[in-house]
Structure formats: C-alpha cells, structure tokens
Coordinates of C-alpha atoms in Angstrom, one line a residue:
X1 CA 115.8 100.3 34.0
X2 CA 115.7 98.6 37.5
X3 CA 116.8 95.2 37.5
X4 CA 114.6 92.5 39.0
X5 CA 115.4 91.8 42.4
X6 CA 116.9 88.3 42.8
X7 CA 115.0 85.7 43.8
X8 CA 114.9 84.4 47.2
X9 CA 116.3 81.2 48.3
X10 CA 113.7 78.4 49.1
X11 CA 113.1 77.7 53.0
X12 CA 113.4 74.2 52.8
X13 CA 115.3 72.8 50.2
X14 CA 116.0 69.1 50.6
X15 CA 117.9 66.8 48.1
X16 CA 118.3 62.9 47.6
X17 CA 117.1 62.4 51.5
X18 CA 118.0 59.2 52.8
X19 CA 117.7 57.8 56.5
X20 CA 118.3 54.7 57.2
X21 CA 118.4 52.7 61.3
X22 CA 119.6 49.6 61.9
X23 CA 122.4 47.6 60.3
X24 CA 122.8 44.1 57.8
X25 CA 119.3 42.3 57.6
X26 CA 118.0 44.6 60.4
X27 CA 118.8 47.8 57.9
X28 CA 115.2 49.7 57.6
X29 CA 114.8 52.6 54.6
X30 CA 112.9 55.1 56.3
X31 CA 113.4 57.6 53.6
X32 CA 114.4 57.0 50.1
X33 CA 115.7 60.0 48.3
X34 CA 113.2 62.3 48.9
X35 CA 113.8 66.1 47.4
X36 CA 111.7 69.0 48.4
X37 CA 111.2 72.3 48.0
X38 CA 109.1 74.9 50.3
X39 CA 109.3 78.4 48.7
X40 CA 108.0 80.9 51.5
X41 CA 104.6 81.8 52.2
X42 CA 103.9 78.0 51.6
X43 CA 101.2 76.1 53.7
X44 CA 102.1 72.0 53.3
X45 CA 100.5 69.0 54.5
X46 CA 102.6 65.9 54.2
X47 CA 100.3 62.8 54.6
X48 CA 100.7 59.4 55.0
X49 CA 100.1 55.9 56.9
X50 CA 101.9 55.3 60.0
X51 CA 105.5 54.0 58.9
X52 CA 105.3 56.2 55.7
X53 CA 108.5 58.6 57.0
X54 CA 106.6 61.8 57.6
X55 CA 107.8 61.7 61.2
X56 CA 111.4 60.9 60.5
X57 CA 110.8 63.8 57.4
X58 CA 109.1 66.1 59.8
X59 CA 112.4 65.3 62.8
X60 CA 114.8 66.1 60.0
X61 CA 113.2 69.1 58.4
X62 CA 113.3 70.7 62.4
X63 CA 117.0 69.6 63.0
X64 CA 115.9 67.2 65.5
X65 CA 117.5 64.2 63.5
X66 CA 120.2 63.9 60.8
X67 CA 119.7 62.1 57.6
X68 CA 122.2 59.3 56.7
X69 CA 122.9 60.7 53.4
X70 CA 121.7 63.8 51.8
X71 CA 121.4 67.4 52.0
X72 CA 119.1 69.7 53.7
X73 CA 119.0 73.8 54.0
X74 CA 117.2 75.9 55.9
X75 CA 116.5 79.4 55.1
X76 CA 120.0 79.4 52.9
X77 CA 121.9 77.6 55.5
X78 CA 123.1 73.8 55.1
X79 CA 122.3 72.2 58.2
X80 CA 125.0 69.4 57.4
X81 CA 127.7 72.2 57.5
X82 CA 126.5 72.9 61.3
X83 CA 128.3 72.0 64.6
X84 CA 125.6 70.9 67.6
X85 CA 126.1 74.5 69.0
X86 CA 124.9 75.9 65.6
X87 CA 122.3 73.8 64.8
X88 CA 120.7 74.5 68.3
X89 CA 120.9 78.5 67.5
X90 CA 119.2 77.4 64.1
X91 CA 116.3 75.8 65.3
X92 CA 115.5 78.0 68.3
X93 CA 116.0 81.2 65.5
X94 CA 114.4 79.8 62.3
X95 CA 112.2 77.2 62.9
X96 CA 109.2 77.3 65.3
X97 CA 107.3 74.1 66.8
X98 CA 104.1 72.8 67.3
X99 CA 103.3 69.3 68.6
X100 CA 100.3 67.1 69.3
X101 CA 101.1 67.0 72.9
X102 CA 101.2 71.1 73.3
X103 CA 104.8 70.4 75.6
X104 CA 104.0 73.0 77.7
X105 CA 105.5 73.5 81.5
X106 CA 103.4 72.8 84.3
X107 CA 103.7 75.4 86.7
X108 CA 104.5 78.1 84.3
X109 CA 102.0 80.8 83.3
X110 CA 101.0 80.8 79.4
X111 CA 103.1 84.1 79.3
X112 CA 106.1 82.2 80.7
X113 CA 105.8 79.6 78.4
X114 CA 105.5 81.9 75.8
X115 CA 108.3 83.8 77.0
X116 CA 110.6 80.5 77.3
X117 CA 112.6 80.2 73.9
X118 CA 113.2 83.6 73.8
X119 CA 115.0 83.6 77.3
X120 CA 117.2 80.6 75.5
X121 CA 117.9 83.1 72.7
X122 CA 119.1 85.6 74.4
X123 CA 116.3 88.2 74.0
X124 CA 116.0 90.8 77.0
X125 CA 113.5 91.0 79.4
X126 CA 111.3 94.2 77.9
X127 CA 111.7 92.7 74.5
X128 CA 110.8 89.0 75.5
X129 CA 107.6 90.3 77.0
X130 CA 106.7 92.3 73.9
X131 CA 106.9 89.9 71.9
X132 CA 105.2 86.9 74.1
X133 CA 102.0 89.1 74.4
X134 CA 101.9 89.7 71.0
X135 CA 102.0 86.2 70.1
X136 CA 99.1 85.5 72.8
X137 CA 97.6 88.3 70.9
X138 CA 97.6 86.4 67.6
X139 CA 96.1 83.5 68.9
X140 CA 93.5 84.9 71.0
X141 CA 94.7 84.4 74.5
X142 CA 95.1 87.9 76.1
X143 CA 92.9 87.2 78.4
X144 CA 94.7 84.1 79.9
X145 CA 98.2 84.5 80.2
X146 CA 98.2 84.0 83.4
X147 CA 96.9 81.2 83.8
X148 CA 98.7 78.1 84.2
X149 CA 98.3 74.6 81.5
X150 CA 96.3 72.7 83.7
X151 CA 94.3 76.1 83.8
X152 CA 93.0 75.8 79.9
X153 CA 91.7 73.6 78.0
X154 CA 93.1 71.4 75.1
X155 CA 92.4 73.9 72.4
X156 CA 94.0 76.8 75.1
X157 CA 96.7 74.7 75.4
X158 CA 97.9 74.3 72.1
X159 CA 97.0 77.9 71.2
X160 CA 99.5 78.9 73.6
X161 CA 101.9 76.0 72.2
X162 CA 101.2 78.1 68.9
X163 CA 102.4 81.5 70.6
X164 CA 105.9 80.1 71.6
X165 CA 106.4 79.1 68.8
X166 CA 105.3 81.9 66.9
X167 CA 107.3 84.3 69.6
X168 CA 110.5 84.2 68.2
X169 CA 109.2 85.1 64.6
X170 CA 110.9 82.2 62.7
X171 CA 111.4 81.2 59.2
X172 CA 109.1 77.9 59.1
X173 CA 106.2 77.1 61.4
X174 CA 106.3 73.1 61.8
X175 CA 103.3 71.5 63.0
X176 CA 103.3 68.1 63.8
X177 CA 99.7 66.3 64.3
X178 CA 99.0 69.8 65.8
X179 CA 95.1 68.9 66.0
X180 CA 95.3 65.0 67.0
X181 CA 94.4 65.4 70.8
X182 CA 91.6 68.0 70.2
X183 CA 87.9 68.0 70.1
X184 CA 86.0 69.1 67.2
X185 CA 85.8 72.8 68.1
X186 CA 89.2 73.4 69.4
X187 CA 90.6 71.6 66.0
X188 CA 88.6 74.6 64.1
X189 CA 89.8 77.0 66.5
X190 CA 93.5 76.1 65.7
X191 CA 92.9 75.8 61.9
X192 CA 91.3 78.8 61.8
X193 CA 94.9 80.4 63.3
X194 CA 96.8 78.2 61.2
X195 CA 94.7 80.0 58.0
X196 CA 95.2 83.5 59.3
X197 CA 98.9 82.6 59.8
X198 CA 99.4 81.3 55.8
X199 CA 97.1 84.6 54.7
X200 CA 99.9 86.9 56.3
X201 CA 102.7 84.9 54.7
X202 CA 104.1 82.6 57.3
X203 CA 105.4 79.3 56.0
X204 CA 103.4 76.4 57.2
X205 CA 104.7 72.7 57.0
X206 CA 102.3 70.3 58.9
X207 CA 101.9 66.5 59.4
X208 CA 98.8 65.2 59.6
X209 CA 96.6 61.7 58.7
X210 CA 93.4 63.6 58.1
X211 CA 92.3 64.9 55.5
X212 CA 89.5 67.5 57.3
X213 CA 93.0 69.3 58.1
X214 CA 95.5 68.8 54.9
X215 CA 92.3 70.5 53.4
X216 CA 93.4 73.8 54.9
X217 CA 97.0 73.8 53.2
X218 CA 98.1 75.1 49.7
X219 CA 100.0 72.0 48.6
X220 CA 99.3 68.2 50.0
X221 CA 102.7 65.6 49.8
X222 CA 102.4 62.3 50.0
X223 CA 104.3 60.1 51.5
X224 CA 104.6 55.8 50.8
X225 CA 107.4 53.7 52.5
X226 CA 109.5 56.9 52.6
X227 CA 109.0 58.6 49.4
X228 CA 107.2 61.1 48.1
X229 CA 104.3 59.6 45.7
X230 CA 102.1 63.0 45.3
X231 CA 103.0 66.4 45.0
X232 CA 99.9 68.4 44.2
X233 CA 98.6 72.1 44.8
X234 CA 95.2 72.9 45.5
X235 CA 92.7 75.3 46.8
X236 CA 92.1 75.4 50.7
X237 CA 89.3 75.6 52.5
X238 CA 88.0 78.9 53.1
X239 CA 88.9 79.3 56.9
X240 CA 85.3 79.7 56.9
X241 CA 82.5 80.7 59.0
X242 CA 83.1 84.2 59.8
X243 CA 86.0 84.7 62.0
X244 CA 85.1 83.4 65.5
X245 CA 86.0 84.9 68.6
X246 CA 88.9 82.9 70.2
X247 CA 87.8 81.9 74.2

C-alpha cells in the first residue's frame, strides 16, 4: 500500500505578529498578534479601513518590513532566521509584486521591465526572454512589448506590472491595491487575470478596500486596529462575461 504523500507546508504561515513604531506614550500597536495561514492555491483579500494594519501586514508578508515580535515563513523558510543578503534572494525568488502605482521604468520597453527581476536573479539572457514573453503572454500584451509605459494605458500598465511579477514564477503573488488607480474596464481586465491566475493554482494574497474586488477571492480577512476580526471563505465571482480579449 502507498503511503500518502505528506502534506505540504503552508506558504504563509504567520504566528503571534506583532509590530509596533514609536516608543513610551508615542508607542503605536500596528499589529496585535495576528496568525495566519495561506495554504497554496489560495486567493485572499485582507480588508480593512485605513489604519487597520493591512499595509504594515501586506510590507511584512513581502519581506519589506520586520515585525517586532513574531514569526513569519515563507514557503518553509523563517524569514527571521535570514541575513539581508538572504532575504533579498527570498523575495526576488518566492514572492512576486503588484502595486497600485504599476512601478514601472520609464524608458524601458514592457519586455525590459518584464525582463528586470530576472536579470537581478541571475537568469541568462535566452532564458530571461523566454520567460518575460511568456508572462506578456499570460496577461495579454504580446502585442505591446515594445512599447514603452508612457506608451499604455493604466490598465496596460499594470498588466505589464503583473508580468514581472509573474516572470520569475514565485511562490505568492502579492497584490497590493492592485486596481485603485484604474478605470472601470481596466479594473475587470486585471481581475479577470487575477481569476485565471487562482484557477491555475497560483497563490493570490491582495489588499484591497472594495469589496467589487475582495469579491473575486476565495477567503476575505478582516482586519480592525491590527487584528484579524473575520476569517471567512466564500464563493467568488465568476470571472464572468465570457473571457474578453485583452487590448
């Protein structure tokens, strides 16, 4: 009899989170103890009001911050047992980013942005490009990957955001507000990608205040004055209206 494979390690797993700034009366409790688990294949939206903690949460969970107490891993690997040279491997490696304001280099073609992280990583040139048009591919974009940001529009903009980020093939996908400076069809545009994405088993963790796009995920936290006050599953949205073609 074949025994049952064993079971895989979460991709987040965070414990007692704490992270406090300031010191004496000034001392502010951004999070509170928050633990969290993201099993893979997840699609989470964390929501809350503006001082709730999901962006201190969301700078944590990408190794851009460092709780005060607590412990955090990544894919298996504690990120408080990491040196700055490590943790910078990590995140370029594992975790993948996606952020309202697309970050995006001026005078660089959307294949050379794509291409970016993967010339930090080490990746050779043949390989780099492979793997930069077939991000482009994923999102829709063949068809403009030369074409610099100012080139596109929002919606292309943060499509090609999504590529690089997608490019290097990494454990967690973390959005943050990844729809906030887009109009009404370029939101669906990107959702609709987003969807496609959690169908083919990519882990999703985004931060969002409205609820058009926490609709979309699998499980919806809640965050109040840095901890987590809902924890619930639910059905998404069907992606919808028959798949539109991506311009």
């Amino acid at each position: 009899m074949t025994a049952p494979e064993p079971r895989k390690a979460p991709v987040l797993r965070v414990r007692d989170l704490v992270k406090e700034y300031g010191e004496g009366d000034a001392k502010v409790r951004a999070l509170r103890g928050v633990n969290l688990d993201v099993e893979r294949g997840d699609y989470v939206a964390i929501m809350g009001a503006s001082g709730s903690g999901k962006s201190t949460l969301m700078n944590i969970l990408g190794c851009l911050d460092i709780p005060t107490s607590g412990t955090y891993l990544i894919d298996g690997a504690d990120v408080g047992r990491l040196n700055e040279h490590q943790l910078a491997i990590l995140r370029n490696r594992r975790v993948g980013f996606v952020f309202q304001s697309f970050n995006l280099i001026p005078r660089m073609s959307a294949l050379a942005n794509v291409e970016l992280p993967l010339v930090y990583g080490g990746i050779g040139q043949a390989e780099r490009r492979e793997r930069a048009m077939a991000a482009l591919e994923q999102v829709g974009l063949t068809d403009r990957v030369h074409h610099e940001p100012n080139q596109l529009s929002g919606g292309q903009q943060q499509r090609v955001a999504l590529a690089r980020a997608l490019a290097h093939q990494p454990a967690l996908l973390l959005a943050d507000e990844p729809t906030g400076n887009l109009d009404t069809a370029s939101t669906g545009d990107v959702l609709q990608i987003l969807d496609r994405l959690s169908e083919s088993g990519r882990t999703i963790v985004l931060i969002t205040h409205e609820d058009d796009v926490s609709a979309h995920a699998k499980r919806v936290i809640r965050l109040v004055d840095g901890e987590i006050v809902e924890d619930r599953r639910q059905a998404p949205v069907d992606g919808a209206p028959p798949r539109m073609a991506l311009t």
